[in-house]
Coordinates of N, CA and C in Angstrom, one line a residue:
Chain G
M1 N 101.3 127.0 99.1 CA 100.1 126.2 99.2 C 100.4 124.6 99.3
S2 N 100.3 123.9 100.2 CA 100.7 122.5 100.2 C 99.8 121.8 101.2
V3 N 99.8 120.5 100.7 CA 98.9 119.5 101.5 C 99.9 118.5 102.1
K4 N 99.6 117.9 103.2 CA 100.6 116.8 103.6 C 99.5 115.6 103.5
V5 N 100.2 114.4 103.0 CA 99.7 113.2 102.8 C 100.3 112.2 103.7
V6 N 99.7 111.5 104.6 CA 100.4 110.5 105.6 C 100.3 109.3 105.0
L7 N 101.5 108.6 104.6 CA 101.5 107.1 104.0 C 102.3 106.5 105.1
R8 N 102.1 105.0 104.6 CA 102.7 104.1 105.7 C 103.8 103.2 104.7
N9 N 104.2 102.4 105.5 CA 105.5 101.4 104.9 C 106.5 102.1 104.1
P10 N 107.3 102.9 104.6 CA 107.2 103.3 106.0 C 106.5 104.5 106.3
R11 N 106.2 104.6 107.4 CA 105.3 105.8 107.8 C 105.9 107.1 107.5
R12 N 105.4 108.0 106.7 CA 106.0 109.2 106.2 C 104.9 110.1 105.8
E13 N 105.4 111.4 105.8 CA 104.5 112.5 105.2 C 105.2 113.1 104.1
V14 N 104.4 113.1 103.2 CA 104.8 113.9 101.8 C 104.0 115.1 101.5
E15 N 104.5 116.1 101.1 CA 103.9 117.3 100.8 C 103.6 117.7 99.2
V16 N 102.4 117.7 98.9 CA 102.1 118.0 97.5 C 101.4 119.4 97.4
A17 N 101.1 119.6 96.2 CA 100.5 121.0 96.0 C 99.0 121.0 96.4
A18 N 98.5 122.0 96.9 CA 97.1 122.3 97.1 C 96.4 122.8 96.0
G19 N 95.2 123.3 96.3 CA 94.4 123.8 95.0 C 93.9 122.9 94.0
R20 N 93.6 121.5 94.2 CA 93.2 120.8 93.1 C 92.5 119.6 93.9
R21 N 92.2 118.5 93.0 CA 91.2 117.6 93.6 C 91.8 116.5 94.2
V22 N 91.2 115.8 95.1 CA 92.1 114.6 95.8 C 92.5 113.7 94.9
K23 N 91.7 113.4 93.8 CA 92.2 112.3 92.8 C 93.5 112.7 92.1
D24 N 93.5 114.0 92.0 CA 95.0 114.6 91.4 C 96.2 114.4 92.3
V25 N 95.8 114.4 93.6 CA 96.8 114.3 94.5 C 97.3 112.7 94.3
L26 N 96.3 112.0 94.5 CA 96.6 110.6 94.4 C 97.3 110.2 93.3
V27 N 97.0 110.6 92.2 CA 97.4 110.2 90.8 C 99.2 110.6 90.9
E28 N 99.3 111.7 91.5 CA 100.7 112.3 91.6 C 101.5 111.2 92.4
L29 N 100.9 110.7 93.4 CA 101.5 109.8 94.2 C 101.6 108.4 93.9
E30 N 101.1 108.3 92.6 CA 100.9 107.0 91.9 C 100.0 105.9 92.7
I31 N 98.9 106.4 93.2 CA 98.0 105.7 94.0 C 96.8 105.7 93.1
I32 N 96.2 104.4 92.7 CA 94.8 104.3 92.1 C 93.8 104.9 92.9
P33 N 93.1 106.1 92.5 CA 92.1 106.7 93.5 C 91.0 105.7 94.0
E34 N 90.6 104.8 93.3 CA 89.7 103.9 93.8 C 90.1 102.9 94.8
S35 N 91.5 102.7 95.0 CA 92.1 101.8 95.8 C 92.0 102.2 97.4
V36 N 91.8 103.4 97.5 CA 91.7 104.0 99.1 C 90.7 104.8 99.4
L37 N 90.4 105.1 100.8 CA 89.4 106.1 101.2 C 90.5 107.2 101.6
V38 N 90.0 108.4 101.5 CA 90.9 109.4 102.0 C 90.1 110.2 103.2
I39 N 90.9 110.5 104.1 CA 90.4 111.1 105.4 C 91.0 112.4 105.6
R40 N 90.3 113.6 105.8 CA 90.9 114.8 106.0 C 90.4 115.2 107.4
G41 N 91.3 115.5 108.5 CA 91.0 115.6 109.7 C 90.2 114.5 110.2
D42 N 88.8 114.8 110.4 CA 88.0 113.8 111.0 C 87.0 113.3 110.0
E43 N 87.3 113.7 108.6 CA 86.1 113.7 107.6 C 86.5 112.8 106.5
L44 N 85.7 112.0 105.9 CA 86.1 111.2 104.9 C 85.8 112.2 103.7
V45 N 86.7 112.1 102.7 CA 86.5 113.0 101.4 C 86.5 112.1 100.3
T46 N 85.8 112.8 99.2 CA 85.8 111.8 98.0 C 86.8 112.4 97.1
A47 N 87.0 111.7 96.1 CA 88.1 111.7 95.1 C 87.9 113.2 94.3
D48 N 86.7 113.9 94.1 CA 86.5 114.9 93.4 C 86.4 116.2 94.2
Q49 N 86.8 116.0 95.6 CA 86.9 117.2 96.4 C 88.3 118.0 96.2
M50 N 88.1 119.2 96.7 CA 89.4 119.8 96.5 C 90.2 119.8 97.7
V51 N 91.5 119.8 97.7 CA 92.2 120.0 98.8 C 92.7 121.3 99.0
R52 N 92.9 121.7 100.1 CA 93.3 123.2 100.7 C 94.5 123.3 101.4
D53 N 95.1 124.4 101.3 CA 96.4 124.5 101.9 C 96.3 124.1 103.4
D54 N 97.4 123.4 103.9 CA 97.4 123.0 105.1 C 96.6 121.8 105.4
D55 N 95.9 121.2 104.6 CA 95.2 120.0 104.8 C 96.1 118.9 105.1
V56 N 95.8 117.9 106.0 CA 96.4 116.9 106.2 C 95.6 115.6 105.8
L57 N 96.0 114.8 104.8 CA 95.3 113.8 104.2 C 95.7 112.2 104.9
E58 N 95.0 111.5 105.2 CA 95.3 110.0 105.6 C 94.6 109.1 104.7
L59 N 95.4 108.2 104.3 CA 94.6 107.0 103.3 C 94.3 105.8 104.2
R60 N 93.3 105.2 103.8 CA 92.7 104.0 104.3 C 92.5 103.0 103.2
P61 N 92.7 101.8 103.5 CA 92.3 100.8 102.4 C 90.8 100.8 102.3
V62 N 90.4 100.5 101.1 CA 89.1 100.1 100.7 C 88.9 98.5 101.1
M63 N 88.0 98.2 101.9 CA 87.7 96.7 102.0 C 87.4 96.1 100.8
S64 N 88.0 94.9 100.7 CA 87.5 93.9 99.7 C 87.1 92.7 100.2
G65 N 86.2 91.9 99.3 CA 85.8 90.5 99.9 C 86.9 89.6 99.7
G66 N 87.8 89.8 99.0 CA 89.0 88.8 98.8 C 90.1 89.0 99.7
R67 N 91.2 88.2 99.3 CA 92.2 88.2 100.3 C 93.0 89.7 100.5
A68 N 93.9 89.6 101.4 CA 94.4 91.0 101.6 C 95.2 91.5 100.6
Chain M
M1 N 70.5 101.3 123.0 CA 69.1 101.4 122.4 C 68.8 100.1 121.5
A2 N 67.6 99.8 121.5 CA 67.0 98.7 120.5 C 67.3 99.0 119.2
L3 N 67.7 98.1 118.3 CA 67.9 98.3 117.0 C 66.8 97.7 116.1
P4 N 66.4 98.1 115.0 CA 65.4 97.4 114.0 C 66.1 96.1 113.8
E5 N 65.2 95.0 113.7 CA 65.6 93.7 113.6 C 66.6 93.3 112.4
P6 N 66.7 93.9 111.3 CA 67.7 93.6 110.3 C 68.9 94.3 110.7
V7 N 69.1 95.4 111.4 CA 70.2 96.0 111.9 C 70.8 95.2 113.1
E8 N 69.9 94.8 113.8 CA 70.3 93.9 115.0 C 71.2 92.8 114.5
R9 N 70.5 92.1 113.4 CA 71.2 90.8 112.9 C 72.4 91.2 112.2
L10 N 72.7 92.5 111.6 CA 73.9 93.0 111.1 C 75.0 93.1 112.2
W11 N 74.4 93.8 113.3 CA 75.3 93.9 114.5 C 75.8 92.6 114.9
R12 N 75.0 91.6 115.2 CA 75.3 90.3 115.7 C 76.3 89.7 114.7
D13 N 76.2 89.8 113.5 CA 77.3 89.3 112.5 C 78.4 89.9 112.8
L14 N 78.5 91.3 112.8 CA 79.7 91.9 112.9 C 80.3 91.5 114.3
E15 N 79.6 91.5 115.4 CA 80.2 91.1 116.6 C 80.6 89.6 116.9
S16 N 79.9 88.7 116.1 CA 80.4 87.2 116.1 C 81.9 87.2 115.5
V17 N 81.9 87.6 114.3 CA 83.2 87.3 113.6 C 84.3 88.1 114.3
R18 N 84.0 89.3 114.8 CA 84.9 90.1 115.6 C 85.4 89.2 116.7
A19 N 84.5 88.7 117.5 CA 84.9 87.8 118.7 C 85.8 86.8 118.4
E20 N 85.6 86.2 117.2 CA 86.4 85.1 116.8 C 88.1 85.7 116.5
V21 N 87.7 87.1 115.8 CA 89.2 87.5 115.6 C 90.1 87.9 116.9
L22 N 89.3 88.4 117.7 CA 89.8 88.8 119.1 C 90.3 87.6 119.9
R23 N 89.6 86.5 119.6 CA 89.9 85.1 120.4 C 91.3 84.7 119.8
E24 N 91.6 84.9 118.6 CA 92.7 84.5 117.9 C 94.0 85.2 118.2
A25 N 93.7 86.7 118.5 CA 94.7 87.7 118.6 C 95.1 88.0 120.2
D26 N 93.8 88.1 120.9 CA 94.3 88.4 122.4 C 95.2 87.4 123.0
G27 N 96.1 87.9 123.7 CA 96.9 86.9 124.5 C 98.1 86.4 123.6
L28 N 98.1 86.7 122.5 CA 99.4 86.4 121.8 C 100.7 87.2 122.4
S29 N 101.9 86.6 122.4 CA 103.1 87.2 122.7 C 103.4 88.2 121.5
Q30 N 104.4 89.1 121.8 CA 104.7 90.0 120.7 C 105.4 89.1 119.6
A31 N 106.1 88.2 120.1 CA 106.9 87.3 119.0 C 105.8 86.7 118.1
Q32 N 104.7 86.1 118.6 CA 103.7 85.4 118.0 C 103.0 86.6 116.9
A33 N 102.7 87.8 117.4 CA 102.0 88.7 116.8 C 102.8 89.3 115.6
D34 N 104.1 89.4 115.8 CA 105.0 89.9 114.6 C 105.4 88.8 113.6
W35 N 105.2 87.4 114.0 CA 105.7 86.4 113.0 C 104.9 86.5 111.7
K36 N 105.6 86.3 110.8 CA 104.8 86.1 109.5 C 105.4 84.8 108.6
P37 N 104.6 84.1 108.0 CA 105.1 82.9 107.3 C 106.3 83.3 106.1
G38 N 105.9 84.5 105.5 CA 106.8 84.6 104.5 C 107.0 86.2 104.4
E39 N 108.1 86.7 103.6 CA 108.3 88.1 103.7 C 107.3 88.9 103.0
K40 N 106.3 88.3 102.2 CA 105.4 89.1 101.7 C 103.9 88.9 102.3
D41 N 104.0 87.9 103.4 CA 102.7 87.8 104.2 C 102.7 88.8 105.3
W42 N 101.4 88.9 105.8 CA 101.2 89.7 106.9 C 101.2 89.0 108.2
S43 N 101.7 89.6 109.3 CA 101.6 89.0 110.7 C 100.1 89.2 111.2
V44 N 99.9 88.5 112.2 CA 98.6 88.6 113.0 C 98.5 90.1 113.5
G45 N 99.5 90.6 113.9 CA 99.5 92.0 114.4 C 99.1 93.0 113.2
E46 N 99.7 92.9 112.2 CA 99.3 93.7 110.9 C 98.0 93.5 110.5
I47 N 97.4 92.2 110.6 CA 96.1 92.0 110.1 C 95.2 92.7 111.0
V48 N 95.4 92.6 112.4 CA 94.6 93.3 113.5 C 94.5 94.8 113.2
H49 N 95.6 95.2 112.8 CA 95.7 96.9 112.6 C 95.0 97.1 111.3
H50 N 95.2 96.3 110.2 CA 94.5 96.5 109.1 C 92.9 96.5 109.3
L51 N 92.3 95.6 110.1 CA 91.1 95.5 110.3 C 90.4 96.9 110.9
T52 N 91.4 97.3 111.9 CA 90.9 98.5 112.8 C 91.0 99.7 111.8
I53 N 91.9 99.8 111.1 CA 91.9 101.3 110.2 C 90.9 101.2 109.1
A54 N 90.5 99.9 108.7 CA 89.5 99.8 107.7 C 88.0 100.3 108.4
E55 N 88.0 99.7 109.6 CA 86.6 100.0 110.4 C 86.4 101.5 110.8
V56 N 87.6 102.0 111.0 CA 87.5 103.5 111.2 C 86.9 104.2 110.2
A57 N 87.5 103.8 108.9 CA 87.1 104.5 107.5 C 85.5 104.4 107.4
T58 N 85.0 103.0 107.8 CA 83.6 102.7 107.6 C 82.7 103.8 108.6
G59 N 83.4 104.0 109.7 CA 82.6 104.9 110.8 C 82.7 106.2 110.1
K60 N 83.7 106.8 109.6 CA 83.6 108.0 109.0 C 82.7 108.1 107.8
L61 N 82.6 107.1 106.9 CA 81.7 107.1 105.9 C 80.3 107.0 106.4
T62 N 80.0 106.6 107.4 CA 78.6 106.6 108.2 C 78.5 108.0 108.4
T63 N 79.3 108.8 109.1 CA 79.2 110.1 109.5 C 79.0 111.0 108.2
K64 N 79.7 110.8 107.3 CA 79.7 111.6 106.1 C 78.3 111.4 105.4
L65 N 77.8 110.2 105.0 CA 76.7 110.2 104.4 C 75.6 110.4 105.1
T66 N 75.3 110.3 106.5 CA 74.2 110.8 107.2 C 74.3 112.3 107.5
R67 N 75.3 112.8 107.5 CA 75.6 114.3 107.7 C 75.0 115.1 106.3
E68 N 75.6 114.5 105.2 CA 75.2 115.1 103.8 C 73.6 115.0 103.6
A69 N 73.1 113.7 103.9 CA 71.7 113.5 103.8 C 70.9 114.4 104.6
E70 N 71.3 114.6 105.8 CA 70.7 115.5 106.8 C 70.6 116.9 106.4
A71 N 71.8 117.4 105.9 CA 72.1 118.8 105.3 C 71.3 118.9 104.3
A72 N 71.0 117.9 103.5 CA 70.2 118.3 102.2 C 68.7 117.9 102.4
G73 N 68.4 117.6 103.6 CA 67.1 117.3 104.0 C 66.4 116.0 103.6
A74 N 67.4 115.1 103.2 CA 67.0 113.9 102.7 C 67.1 112.7 103.4
L75 N 67.4 112.9 104.7 CA 67.5 111.7 105.6 C 66.2 111.1 106.1
K76 N 65.9 110.0 105.8 CA 64.5 109.4 106.1 C 64.6 108.3 107.2
P77 N 63.7 108.3 108.0 CA 63.7 107.3 109.1 C 63.8 105.8 108.7
F78 N 64.3 105.0 109.6 CA 64.4 103.6 109.1 C 62.9 102.9 108.7
P79 N 62.7 102.5 107.8 CA 61.3 102.0 107.5 C 61.1 100.9 108.3
A80 N 59.7 101.0 108.8 CA 59.2 100.0 109.8 C 59.1 98.8 109.0
D81 N 58.8 98.8 107.8 CA 58.4 97.6 107.0 C 59.8 96.9 106.3
L82 N 60.9 97.5 106.6 CA 62.0 97.0 105.9 C 62.6 95.8 106.7
R83 N 62.3 94.6 106.2 CA 62.7 93.4 107.0 C 64.1 92.9 106.6
E84 N 64.6 93.1 105.5 CA 65.9 92.6 104.9 C 66.7 93.8 104.6
L85 N 67.7 93.8 105.0 CA 68.8 94.8 104.2 C 69.3 94.3 103.0
R86 N 69.7 95.1 102.1 CA 70.3 94.5 100.8 C 71.5 93.7 101.1
G87 N 71.8 92.7 100.3 CA 72.9 91.8 100.5 C 74.0 92.2 99.6
I88 N 75.1 91.8 99.7 CA 76.4 92.0 98.8 C 76.8 90.9 98.4
A89 N 77.2 90.8 96.9 CA 77.6 89.7 96.1 C 79.1 89.8 96.1
I90 N 79.7 89.2 97.1 CA 81.4 89.1 96.9 C 81.7 87.9 95.9
D91 N 82.6 88.4 95.1 CA 83.1 87.4 94.0 C 84.7 88.0 93.8
S92 N 85.2 87.2 92.8 CA 86.5 87.4 92.7 C 86.8 88.9 92.0
A93 N 85.9 89.5 91.3 CA 85.9 90.7 90.9 C 86.3 91.6 91.9
S94 N 85.9 91.4 93.4 CA 86.1 92.5 94.5 C 87.4 92.3 95.0
R95 N 88.0 91.4 94.5 CA 89.5 91.2 95.0 C 90.4 92.3 94.5
A96 N 91.2 92.8 95.4 CA 92.2 93.7 94.9 C 93.2 93.8 96.0
E97 N 94.6 93.9 95.5 CA 95.5 94.3 96.6 C 95.5 95.7 96.9
A98 N 95.5 96.0 98.1 CA 95.5 97.4 98.8 C 97.1 98.0 98.3
P99 N 97.1 99.2 97.9 CA 98.3 99.7 97.7 C 99.3 99.7 99.0
P100 N 100.6 99.5 98.8 CA 101.4 99.4 99.9 C 101.3 100.6 101.0
V101 N 101.0 101.8 100.3 CA 101.0 103.0 101.5 C 99.7 102.8 102.4
V102 N 99.0 102.0 102.1 CA 97.8 101.8 103.1 C 98.0 100.4 103.9
W103 N 98.9 99.8 103.8 CA 99.2 98.5 104.6 C 99.6 98.9 105.8
P104 N 99.2 97.8 106.7 CA 99.3 98.1 108.1 C 100.9 98.3 108.5
E105 N 101.0 98.7 109.7 CA 102.3 98.9 110.1 C 102.8 97.6 111.1
A106 N 104.0 97.2 110.7 CA 104.7 96.2 111.5 C 105.2 96.7 112.9
G107 N 105.2 95.6 113.9 CA 105.9 95.7 115.1 C 105.0 96.5 116.1
K108 N 103.9 96.9 116.0 CA 103.2 97.5 117.1 C 103.0 96.7 118.1
P109 N 102.8 97.2 119.1 CA 102.6 96.2 120.5 C 101.2 95.5 120.3
I110 N 101.2 94.3 120.6 CA 99.9 93.6 120.3 C 98.8 94.0 121.2
A111 N 99.2 94.3 122.5 CA 98.2 94.7 123.3 C 97.5 96.1 123.0
T112 N 98.2 96.9 122.3 CA 97.9 98.2 122.0 C 96.9 98.0 120.7
L113 N 97.3 97.0 119.9 CA 96.5 96.9 118.6 C 95.2 96.3 119.2
V114 N 95.1 95.4 120.0 CA 93.7 94.7 120.4 C 93.0 95.8 121.3
A115 N 93.7 96.5 122.0 CA 92.9 97.6 122.7 C 92.4 98.6 121.7
D116 N 93.0 98.9 120.7 CA 92.5 100.0 119.7 C 91.2 99.4 118.9
M117 N 91.5 97.8 118.7 CA 90.4 97.3 118.1 C 89.1 97.2 118.8
K118 N 89.2 97.0 120.0 CA 88.0 97.0 120.8 C 87.4 98.5 121.0
A119 N 88.2 99.5 121.2 CA 87.9 100.9 121.3 C 87.1 101.3 120.1
T120 N 87.6 100.9 118.9 CA 86.9 101.2 117.7 C 85.6 100.7 117.5
R121 N 85.5 99.5 117.9 CA 84.3 98.7 117.8 C 83.1 99.4 118.7
E122 N 83.7 99.9 120.0 CA 82.8 100.6 120.7 C 82.2 101.8 120.0
R123 N 83.3 102.5 119.4 CA 82.7 103.7 118.6 C 81.9 103.2 117.4
S124 N 82.0 102.0 116.9 CA 81.4 101.7 115.7 C 79.8 101.3 116.2
R125 N 79.6 101.0 117.4 CA 78.3 100.6 118.0 C 77.5 102.0 117.8
Q126 N 78.1 103.1 118.1 CA 77.3 104.3 117.8 C 77.0 104.5 116.3
S127 N 77.8 104.2 115.4 CA 77.7 104.2 114.0 C 76.5 103.2 113.6
I128 N 76.4 102.1 114.1 CA 75.0 101.1 114.0 C 74.1 101.5 114.4
E129 N 74.1 102.2 115.6 CA 72.9 102.8 116.2 C 72.2 103.8 115.3
K130 N 73.2 104.7 114.7 CA 72.8 105.7 113.9 C 72.0 105.0 112.6
L131 N 72.8 103.9 112.1 CA 72.3 103.2 110.8 C 70.8 102.8 111.1
G132 N 70.7 102.3 112.6 CA 69.4 101.8 112.9 C 68.2 102.8 112.9
T133 N 68.4 104.2 112.8 CA 67.4 105.3 112.7 C 67.2 105.6 111.6
V134 N 68.1 105.3 110.6 CA 67.7 105.9 109.0 C 67.6 105.0 108.0
D135 N 67.0 105.3 107.0 CA 66.9 104.4 105.8 C 68.2 104.3 105.0
P136 N 68.9 103.3 105.2 CA 70.3 103.0 104.7 C 70.1 103.1 103.1
R137 N 69.0 102.7 102.5 CA 69.2 102.5 101.0 C 69.5 103.7 100.2
P138 N 69.1 105.0 100.3 CA 69.6 106.0 99.6 C 71.0 106.6 100.0
L139 N 71.7 106.1 101.1 CA 72.8 106.5 101.4 C 74.0 105.7 100.9
V140 N 74.4 106.0 99.7 CA 75.1 105.3 98.8 C 76.7 105.8 98.5
F141 N 77.6 105.0 98.6 CA 78.8 105.3 98.3 C 79.5 104.3 97.4
K142 N 80.3 104.7 96.4 CA 80.6 103.9 95.3 C 81.9 102.9 95.9
H143 N 81.9 101.5 95.7 CA 83.1 100.7 96.2 C 83.8 100.4 94.8
F144 N 85.1 100.4 94.7 CA 85.7 100.4 93.6 C 85.5 99.1 92.6
A145 N 85.0 98.1 93.3 CA 84.8 96.9 92.5 C 83.3 96.4 92.6
L146 N 82.6 96.7 93.7 CA 81.2 96.3 93.9 C 80.3 97.4 93.4
G147 N 80.7 98.5 93.1 CA 79.7 99.4 92.6 C 79.1 100.1 93.7
D148 N 78.0 100.8 93.6 CA 77.3 101.6 94.7 C 76.8 100.6 95.7
L149 N 77.4 101.0 96.9 CA 76.9 100.2 98.0 C 76.2 101.2 99.1
D150 N 75.0 100.7 99.7 CA 74.4 101.5 100.6 C 75.1 101.4 102.0
L151 N 74.8 102.2 102.9 CA 75.5 102.1 104.1 C 75.5 101.1 104.8
A152 N 74.3 100.3 104.9 CA 74.4 98.9 105.5 C 75.0 98.0 104.9
Q153 N 75.1 98.1 103.5 CA 76.0 97.0 102.8 C 77.4 97.3 103.1
W154 N 77.8 98.6 103.4 CA 79.3 98.7 103.7 C 79.6 98.2 105.1
W155 N 78.6 98.1 105.9 CA 78.8 97.4 107.3 C 78.9 96.0 107.1
Q156 N 78.0 95.5 106.1 CA 78.1 94.0 105.9 C 79.6 93.7 105.2
L157 N 80.0 94.7 104.5 CA 81.2 94.3 103.9 C 82.3 94.2 105.0
Q158 N 82.2 95.1 106.0 CA 83.1 95.2 107.2 C 83.1 93.7 107.8
A159 N 81.9 93.1 108.0 CA 81.8 91.8 108.6 C 82.5 90.7 107.6
N160 N 82.4 90.9 106.5 CA 83.0 89.9 105.7 C 84.5 90.1 105.5
H161 N 84.9 91.4 105.6 CA 86.1 91.7 105.6 C 86.9 91.0 106.9
D162 N 86.2 91.2 108.1 CA 86.7 90.5 109.1 C 87.0 89.0 109.0
A163 N 85.6 88.5 108.3 CA 85.8 86.9 108.0 C 86.9 86.4 107.3
T164 N 87.2 87.1 106.3 CA 88.3 86.9 105.3 C 89.7 87.0 106.1
H165 N 89.8 88.1 106.8 CA 91.2 88.2 107.6 C 91.2 87.2 108.8
L166 N 90.1 86.8 109.3 CA 90.0 85.7 110.2 C 90.6 84.6 109.8
R167 N 90.2 84.1 108.5 CA 90.9 82.9 107.9 C 92.5 83.1 107.7
Q168 N 92.9 84.3 107.5 CA 94.2 84.7 107.1 C 95.0 84.4 108.5
I169 N 94.3 85.0 109.7 CA 95.0 84.9 110.9 C 95.2 83.4 111.3
R170 N 94.1 82.6 111.0 CA 94.1 81.2 111.2 C 95.2 80.5 110.6
A171 N 95.5 80.8 109.2 CA 96.4 80.3 108.5 C 97.8 80.6 108.9
V172 N 98.0 82.0 109.2 CA 99.3 82.3 110.0 C 99.6 81.4 111.1
K173 N 98.6 81.5 112.0 CA 98.9 80.7 113.1 C 99.2 79.2 112.9
A174 N 98.7 78.6 111.9 CA 98.8 77.2 111.5 C 99.9 77.0 110.7
A175 N 100.6 77.9 110.4 CA 101.7 77.7 109.4 C 103.0 77.2 110.2
P176 N 103.9 76.5 109.5 CA 105.0 76.0 110.1 C 105.9 77.0 110.5
G177 N 106.4 76.9 111.8 CA 107.2 78.0 112.3 C 106.7 79.0 113.3
F178 N 105.4 79.1 113.2 CA 104.6 80.0 114.3 C 105.1 79.7 115.7
P179 N 105.6 80.9 116.2 CA 106.2 80.7 117.6 C 105.4 80.0 118.7
K180 N 106.0 79.2 119.5 CA 105.1 78.6 120.4 C 104.7 79.4 121.7
A181 N 105.4 80.5 121.8 CA 105.2 81.6 122.8 C 105.7 82.9 122.4

């Protein structure tokens, strides 16, 4: 039961365990959950949603009003 | 389709700043698009890529919030008496470094980046048209620093985001060493 997460710099895919919340996946990858938006397939998912086997997650930056 | 006046103003804001971004990026050589003032700085190409991937996310947020509200029977039409959308107060508290895993990718062909940006904006028009048919105020999603933002505020943030990075693009192009061609 695993989930693929697409990361950049460099672009790569990492596999993590499924059957838990999005925020738990992000914490495992040492990413602050509030710092990204998570897209599964064509759908934006929230940090409390569960990830399922074979999900592919892509991360997007949360826009800020400050500098990059 | 005709948009309600407040949404039309929002669309004009989005398009105005985006036109400036495209004016700065369109026609750059690959060497110019890839150049960065310092190792930790972003190139113009990376900034364009960043703006596009952020805008795609805002489009998906639009889909999510409207679909969920519709499924819950909570989607209301755009109020005829709504003359002003809620504003957003950008301050230093909203500033944050995006984690490196969502930074843009370097070295992508500038023509592709510009084409993707234009195509994304065409799709965003559909999101804005959707926004123009619904009451945006109950459609809320939390921003890490700004708190709950309604859907119209998320699109205002997109325009602000473009403006921030437009200044960054101009700074890159004005930096000593920017390639002449």
